[in-house]
Amino acid sequence: MAETVVPSARIAPDKPAGPDEERPFGGSTAPAELDAHAPDAAGKAVLDELVAALGGRDGGTDRLLTDPDTVAPYVHDEAEWAEYGSPLCVVRARSTDEVAAVVAACARHRVPVVARGAGTGLSGGANAVDGCVLLSLERMREILEINPTERLAVVQPGVVNDELREACAAQNLWYPPDPASAPWSTIGGNVATNAGGLCCVKYGVTRDYVLALEVVTASGEILRVGRRTAKGVVGYDLAGLLVGSEGTLGIITEITVKLRPARPAAPRTVVGFFDSLADCGAAVAAVTEQGLQPAVFELVDRECLHAVNAWKKAGLPENAAALLLAQTDLPEPAAEAEADAILATFERHGATEAMASTDPTEADALFAARRMAYPALEQLGMGMLTEDVCLPRARMAEMLGRIEEIGRTRGVRIATVAHAGDGNLHPLMLTPHGDDEARKRTKAAFDEIIETAVDLGGTVSGEHGVGLLKRDGMARELGPGVMALQRSIKDALDPDGILNPGKALG
Amino acid sequence: MAETVVPSARIAPDKPAGPDEERPFGGSTAPAELDAHAPDAAGKAVLDELVAALGGRDGGTDRLLTDPDTVAPYVHDEAEWAEYGSPLCVVRARSTDEVAAVVAACARHRVPVVARGAGTGLSGGANAVDGCVLLSLERMREILEINPTERLAVVQPGVVNDELREACAAQNLWYPPDPASAPWSTIGGNVATNAGGLCCVKYGVTRDYVLALEVVTASGEILRVGRRTAKGVVGYDLAGLLVGSEGTLGIITEITVKLRPARPAAPRTVVGFFDSLADCGAAVAAVTEQGLQPAVFELVDRECLHAVNAWKKAGLPENAAALLLAQTDLPEPAAEAEADAILATFERHGATEAMASTDPTEADALFAARRMAYPALEQLGMGMLTEDVCLPRARMAEMLGRIEEIGRTRGVRIATVAHAGDGNLHPLMLTPHGDDEARKRTKAAFDEIIETAVDLGGTVSGEHGVGLLKRDGMARELGPGVMALQRSIKDALDPDGILNPGKALG
């Protein structure tokens, strides 16, 4: 690879990088050769127009790439096993006008356009389809405005989540959505997938923060939807509709987000180890029922704890079924009262070890098991498929039990971290490389987890999106009537189906 | 009127009740006779089907009304001067199945359906169009579930806002959206208009609380959109799209709302009188810029203060340009610190009188000027047209000045209350009854306020909706490209245009 744009594969370090790897999810297989797609007549016409519009290709410009080595890093996201095709080219747009020119050319010749940010997605939503223009927005990364009076920021789509957060912090403001990919993922990608994160248990997800969008429509028109005012009810909520639409309804070229005032610096941390999943689930429900509002409320399961012990000799209880971690960010002394109440709830519901801390170093140590879970699992050197089901809180413990059972009966090692307060579970399915039988078992476990989640009243994706991996699950969850409604929206906004075709809809 | 369903006209007690009143907003004039619409062939066919489906009409059933006296209370909402037509009939549905049967019959014969709740809207969104079936949901008023573990409630659309709030409070839960119509307006209507209220300055509007909807589509199909889980990103956000769609995309028959834990009982109240609008606007901006988060942050202007003095001899400062009222609901002692900071900010920005209180009786007295503003203005015995523009906070003072100027130059008495923290202004335009010239001047002032709001970067409706009154303003605000996008959504979900035709879109 001539250039690494996809960040080092943090969650799936052994993610297949080449075309020879089997990708059992989705309709077509990987391309026989990872190469710029041999263009047909429409593709050639689009390429000619793009060369004219962007001033050349490859050596002639840094905007338009067709060289296989430079194209390669753009063809898929971080979704284990999701299919990807051979793009016609990659465009690294520098402005909304360039995006509009690209989409207009594609619209004229009915060539697909797949938009992408940093490529940290986990469901294949940004993967190339054969013959598409891959439109990278990574170079549109200016923070255009941070406004303390209106409590909003205006950014280009390629701004990295953590960069926006830091820029806001410098003005005593806070942009809450904090996906695990925050050091790398872009606001454009976060908006396209309606990204969640740790603090959404109290503060909401990306959609809750999007006020307005500039968008390039399927015909290449530049429009602004939404508002800069605190309130507004004029027209259907098109900005909200575009959030989470995974590039299938329009290409987002500018984003106005709502901000919050900065929070108190040091939250209080409470942890508890539980020997049974049922106790752990009851503790989560009891915290919620008492009206407590932890700003972070996470779960780490037995497999994760064992992996952390194996890696770091951390001495975490080997018998624990799960660890719960909560943080409260209320102003003192309300935070102390809330932390005490959470601790008492953990103890009342059978926590074998439970403790609270205000000391930042100690709090950090308490959170280490959560932070180290992914890297510890990575040490195992296996393929790792990340799941993302979300359950009603009252069914979370039951779902955790079912996941353990599915792992046992299918012969798949599954480690789970969860945003417990939201009922959002991330079972991580570990599969030895080069073991086709194991891969089939994993696929079967994946399908069974999705089916179980729907059966228990949950959703097949809490925060990662449908992309390619959850298309079947989506159809199962929504049913034919709602799927038809979804399709009618897609047809209305993208009648020729050129925007990220095959993604997000079943 | 045989039955009063529209609540006593609280905001506009002198609202025209009969057909002879001029209604200068909208395309057609009021019907020559307020009567059930003389049905054409399609109307007759629908009536026949409804009689069969609902078991009779008028005396034969309480569901289907065609008698002019019983139909009359349903034909318009509380929007001063908005046009309304003659409906074919009124259906008071008791179940989702009945709603589906009505819509299916209308779809077969392409007869319009206009849904309504309590009819407290202020933009004509629920007004009858000629020959429509007026579908009242007021009798679907069961609270189906309040769930402390999932922090949600499931209600039928006819549940009154305050009833839901009270039922939640009994379980230490809170449904925040609190439009001024909360004692009468229904959750269905609140959802259809994306209602706001006082506490949305800190806690958000109706859309922020809607998790899922059951909806009857334009073809009469019953579908469920949204989710019961805390998070979910599967498919386009159809529930969010339906919120604020004013019955033009589907009829909402069940609503699942997110709840919050109950708040501390006694907030702290801070008030300040300002001699200049500029000082007052600067104080609002400064409160926001410091990261303070009042749970209520209101403004009452000079005209309102004078009206309250005239009515109640309240002794409010006659020279004040405006009064600001704020409440903080943080846990103590953070509330005290926030109240002190707000008070200091008011004083620093020129408040002539400013004070804070924790005593509920005293706090109530401080809020009296806000609470009494509407009834005091009603004492004047004039027609009252309620405006609803929302400005960026930094432009609010300028807009208030422009409104005063528009009132002066147009010869219209305008009193303004505002959700100051949101920049959401409600100029109330007072017009003597039976004075056609005054009415024309008021219409001109209304138009100029809308145009000015758009020119200053605001929106023509912060929380009341487009309905009939804001259709021109909407087109001006959004522009032709976004209007076409809005229209494409309407065409996709209601291809025959039977759902509340002519509303919400320009």
Coordinates of N, CA and C in Angstrom, one line a residue, chain A residues 34-132:
Chain A
L34 N -7.4 -7.3 -6.9 CA -7.7 -6.0 -6.3 C -7.1 -4.9 -7.2
D35 N -7.9 -4.3 -8.0 CA -7.4 -3.5 -9.1 C -8.5 -2.4 -9.3
A36 N -8.1 -1.3 -9.9 CA -9.2 -0.4 -10.3 C -10.0 -1.1 -11.3
H37 N -11.3 -0.9 -11.2 CA -12.3 -1.7 -12.0 C -12.1 -1.3 -13.5
A38 N -12.0 -2.4 -14.3 CA -11.9 -2.1 -15.8 C -13.1 -1.4 -16.2
P39 N -13.0 -0.1 -16.6 CA -14.2 0.6 -16.8 C -15.0 0.2 -18.1
D40 N -16.3 0.2 -18.0 CA -17.2 0.1 -19.2 C -17.3 1.5 -19.8
A41 N -18.3 1.6 -20.7 CA -18.4 2.9 -21.4 C -18.8 4.0 -20.5
A42 N -19.8 3.7 -19.6 CA -20.2 4.7 -18.6 C -19.0 5.1 -17.7
G43 N -18.3 4.1 -17.2 CA -17.1 4.4 -16.4 C -16.1 5.2 -17.1
K44 N -15.8 4.9 -18.3 CA -14.8 5.7 -19.1 C -15.3 7.2 -19.2
A45 N -16.6 7.3 -19.5 CA -17.1 8.7 -19.6 C -17.0 9.5 -18.3
V46 N -17.3 8.8 -17.2 CA -17.2 9.4 -15.9 C -15.7 9.8 -15.6
L47 N -14.8 8.8 -15.9 CA -13.4 9.1 -15.7 C -12.9 10.3 -16.5
D48 N -13.3 10.4 -17.7 CA -13.0 11.5 -18.6 C -13.5 12.8 -18.0
E49 N -14.7 12.8 -17.5 CA -15.3 14.0 -16.9 C -14.5 14.4 -15.6
L50 N -14.2 13.4 -14.8 CA -13.5 13.7 -13.6 C -12.1 14.2 -13.8
V51 N -11.4 13.6 -14.8 CA -10.1 14.1 -15.1 C -10.1 15.6 -15.5
A52 N -11.2 15.9 -16.3 CA -11.3 17.3 -16.8 C -11.7 18.2 -15.6
A53 N -12.6 17.7 -14.7 CA -13.0 18.5 -13.6 C -12.0 18.7 -12.5
L54 N -11.2 17.7 -12.3 CA -10.2 17.7 -11.2 C -8.8 17.9 -11.6
G55 N -8.6 18.1 -12.9 CA -7.2 18.5 -13.4 C -6.2 17.4 -13.5
G56 N -6.7 16.2 -13.8 CA -5.7 15.1 -14.0 C -6.0 14.0 -13.1
R57 N -5.2 12.9 -13.2 CA -5.3 11.8 -12.4 C -3.9 11.4 -11.8
D58 N -3.9 10.6 -10.8 CA -2.7 10.0 -10.2 C -1.6 11.1 -10.1
G59 N -0.5 10.9 -10.8 CA 0.6 11.8 -10.8 C 0.2 13.2 -11.1
G60 N -0.8 13.4 -11.9 CA -1.3 14.7 -12.3 C -2.1 15.5 -11.3
T61 N -2.6 14.8 -10.3 CA -3.4 15.4 -9.3 C -3.4 14.5 -8.0
D62 N -3.6 15.1 -6.9 CA -3.8 14.2 -5.7 C -5.2 14.0 -5.4
R63 N -6.1 14.4 -6.3 CA -7.5 14.2 -6.1 C -8.1 12.9 -6.6
L64 N -7.6 12.6 -7.8 CA -8.2 11.4 -8.6 C -7.2 10.3 -8.7
L65 N -7.5 9.2 -8.0 CA -6.6 8.0 -8.0 C -7.2 6.8 -8.8
T66 N -6.4 6.3 -9.6 CA -6.8 5.0 -10.3 C -5.7 4.0 -10.2
D67 N -4.6 4.3 -9.7 CA -3.5 3.4 -9.5 C -3.8 2.4 -8.4
P68 N -3.8 1.1 -8.8 CA -4.2 0.1 -7.8 C -3.6 0.2 -6.4
D69 N -2.3 0.6 -6.3 CA -1.6 0.7 -5.0 C -2.2 1.8 -4.2
T70 N -2.6 2.9 -4.8 CA -3.1 4.0 -4.1 C -4.6 3.9 -3.8
V71 N -5.3 3.1 -4.7 CA -6.7 2.8 -4.5 C -6.9 1.8 -3.3
A72 N -6.0 0.9 -3.2 CA -6.2 -0.3 -2.3 C -6.7 0.1 -0.9
P73 N -6.0 1.1 -0.3 CA -6.4 1.4 1.1 C -7.8 1.9 1.3
Y74 N -8.5 2.2 0.2 CA -9.8 2.8 0.3 C -11.0 1.8 0.1
V75 N -10.7 0.6 -0.3 CA -11.8 -0.3 -0.8 C -12.7 -0.9 0.3
H76 N -12.2 -1.0 1.5 CA -13.2 -1.5 2.5 C -13.0 -0.9 3.9
D77 N -14.0 -1.0 4.7 CA -13.9 -0.5 6.1 C -13.4 -1.6 7.0
E78 N -13.6 -1.5 8.3 CA -13.1 -2.5 9.3 C -14.0 -3.7 9.6
A79 N -15.0 -3.8 8.8 CA -16.0 -4.9 9.0 C -15.3 -6.3 8.6
E80 N -15.1 -7.1 9.6 CA -14.6 -8.4 9.3 C -15.5 -9.2 8.3
W81 N -14.8 -9.6 7.2 CA -15.5 -10.5 6.2 C -16.5 -9.9 5.3
A82 N -16.8 -8.6 5.4 CA -17.8 -8.0 4.5 C -17.2 -7.9 3.1
E83 N -18.0 -8.2 2.2 CA -17.6 -8.2 0.8 C -17.1 -6.7 0.3
Y84 N -16.3 -6.7 -0.6 CA -16.0 -5.4 -1.3 C -15.7 -5.6 -2.7
G85 N -16.0 -4.6 -3.5 CA -15.7 -4.7 -5.0 C -14.5 -3.9 -5.5
S86 N -14.4 -3.8 -6.8 CA -13.3 -3.0 -7.4 C -13.9 -1.7 -7.8
P87 N -13.4 -0.6 -7.3 CA -13.9 0.7 -7.7 C -13.3 1.1 -9.0
L88 N -14.0 2.0 -9.7 CA -13.4 2.7 -10.9 C -12.3 3.6 -10.5
C89 N -12.4 4.3 -9.4 CA -11.4 5.2 -9.0 C -11.7 5.7 -7.6
V90 N -10.7 6.4 -7.0 CA -10.9 7.1 -5.8 C -10.8 8.6 -6.0
V91 N -11.8 9.4 -5.5 CA -11.7 10.8 -5.5 C -11.5 11.3 -4.1
R92 N -10.4 12.1 -3.9 CA -10.2 12.7 -2.6 C -10.6 14.2 -2.7
A93 N -11.9 14.4 -2.5 CA -12.4 15.8 -2.7 C -11.9 16.8 -1.7
R94 N -11.8 18.0 -2.2 CA -11.3 19.0 -1.3 C -12.4 20.1 -1.0
S95 N -13.5 20.0 -1.7 CA -14.5 21.0 -1.5 C -15.9 20.4 -1.9
T96 N -16.9 21.1 -1.4 CA -18.3 20.7 -1.7 C -18.5 20.8 -3.2
D97 N -17.9 21.8 -3.9 CA -18.1 21.9 -5.3 C -17.5 20.6 -6.0
E98 N -16.4 20.2 -5.5 CA -15.8 19.0 -6.1 C -16.7 17.7 -5.9
V99 N -17.2 17.6 -4.7 CA -18.2 16.5 -4.5 C -19.4 16.6 -5.4
A100 N -19.9 17.8 -5.6 CA -21.1 18.0 -6.5 C -20.7 17.6 -7.9
A101 N -19.5 18.0 -8.3 CA -19.1 17.7 -9.7 C -19.0 16.2 -9.9
V102 N -18.4 15.5 -8.9 CA -18.3 14.0 -8.9 C -19.7 13.4 -9.0
V103 N -20.6 13.8 -8.1 CA -21.9 13.1 -8.1 C -22.7 13.5 -9.4
A104 N -22.6 14.7 -9.9 CA -23.3 15.0 -11.1 C -22.8 14.2 -12.3
A105 N -21.5 14.0 -12.4 CA -20.9 13.1 -13.4 C -21.4 11.7 -13.3
C106 N -21.4 11.2 -12.0 CA -21.9 9.8 -11.8 C -23.4 9.7 -12.1
A107 N -24.2 10.8 -11.8 CA -25.6 10.8 -12.1 C -25.9 10.7 -13.6
R108 N -25.1 11.5 -14.3 CA -25.3 11.6 -15.8 C -25.1 10.2 -16.4
H109 N -24.1 9.4 -15.8 CA -23.8 8.1 -16.5 C -24.2 6.9 -15.6
R110 N -25.0 7.2 -14.6 CA -25.5 6.2 -13.7 C -24.4 5.2 -13.2
V111 N -23.4 5.9 -12.7 CA -22.3 5.1 -12.1 C -22.4 5.3 -10.5
P112 N -22.2 4.2 -9.8 CA -22.4 4.3 -8.3 C -21.4 5.2 -7.6
V113 N -21.7 5.9 -6.6 CA -20.8 6.7 -5.7 C -20.9 6.1 -4.3
V114 N -19.7 5.8 -3.8 CA -19.7 5.3 -2.4 C -18.8 6.4 -1.6
A115 N -19.4 7.0 -0.7 CA -18.7 8.0 0.2 C -18.1 7.3 1.3
R116 N -16.9 7.8 1.8 CA -16.3 7.3 3.0 C -15.5 8.4 3.7
G117 N -15.3 8.2 5.0 CA -14.5 9.0 5.8 C -13.2 8.3 6.1
A118 N -13.0 7.9 7.4 CA -11.7 7.3 7.8 C -11.8 5.7 7.5
G119 N -13.0 5.2 7.2 CA -13.1 3.8 7.0 C -13.0 3.0 8.3
T120 N -13.5 3.5 9.4 CA -13.5 2.7 10.6 C -14.8 2.0 10.9
G121 N -15.7 2.1 9.9 CA -17.0 1.4 10.1 C -16.8 -0.1 10.4
L122 N -17.9 -0.7 11.0 CA -17.8 -2.1 11.3 C -18.9 -2.9 10.7
S123 N -19.5 -2.4 9.6 CA -20.6 -3.2 9.0 C -20.5 -3.2 7.4
G124 N -19.4 -2.6 6.9 CA -19.2 -2.7 5.5 C -19.9 -1.6 4.7
G125 N -20.4 -0.6 5.4 CA -21.2 0.5 4.8 C -20.3 1.3 3.8
A126 N -19.0 1.4 4.0 CA -18.2 2.2 3.2 C -17.4 1.4 2.1
N127 N -17.7 0.1 2.1 CA -17.0 -0.8 1.1 C -17.3 -0.5 -0.3
A128 N -16.3 -0.6 -1.2 CA -16.5 -0.3 -2.6 C -17.5 -1.3 -3.2
V129 N -18.2 -0.9 -4.2 CA -19.0 -1.8 -5.0 C -18.3 -1.7 -6.4
D130 N -18.5 -2.8 -7.2 CA -17.8 -2.8 -8.4 C -18.1 -1.6 -9.3
G131 N -17.1 -1.0 -9.8 CA -17.3 0.1 -10.8 C -17.7 1.4 -10.2
C132 N -17.6 1.5 -8.9 CA -18.1 2.8 -8.3 C -17.0 3.8 -8.2

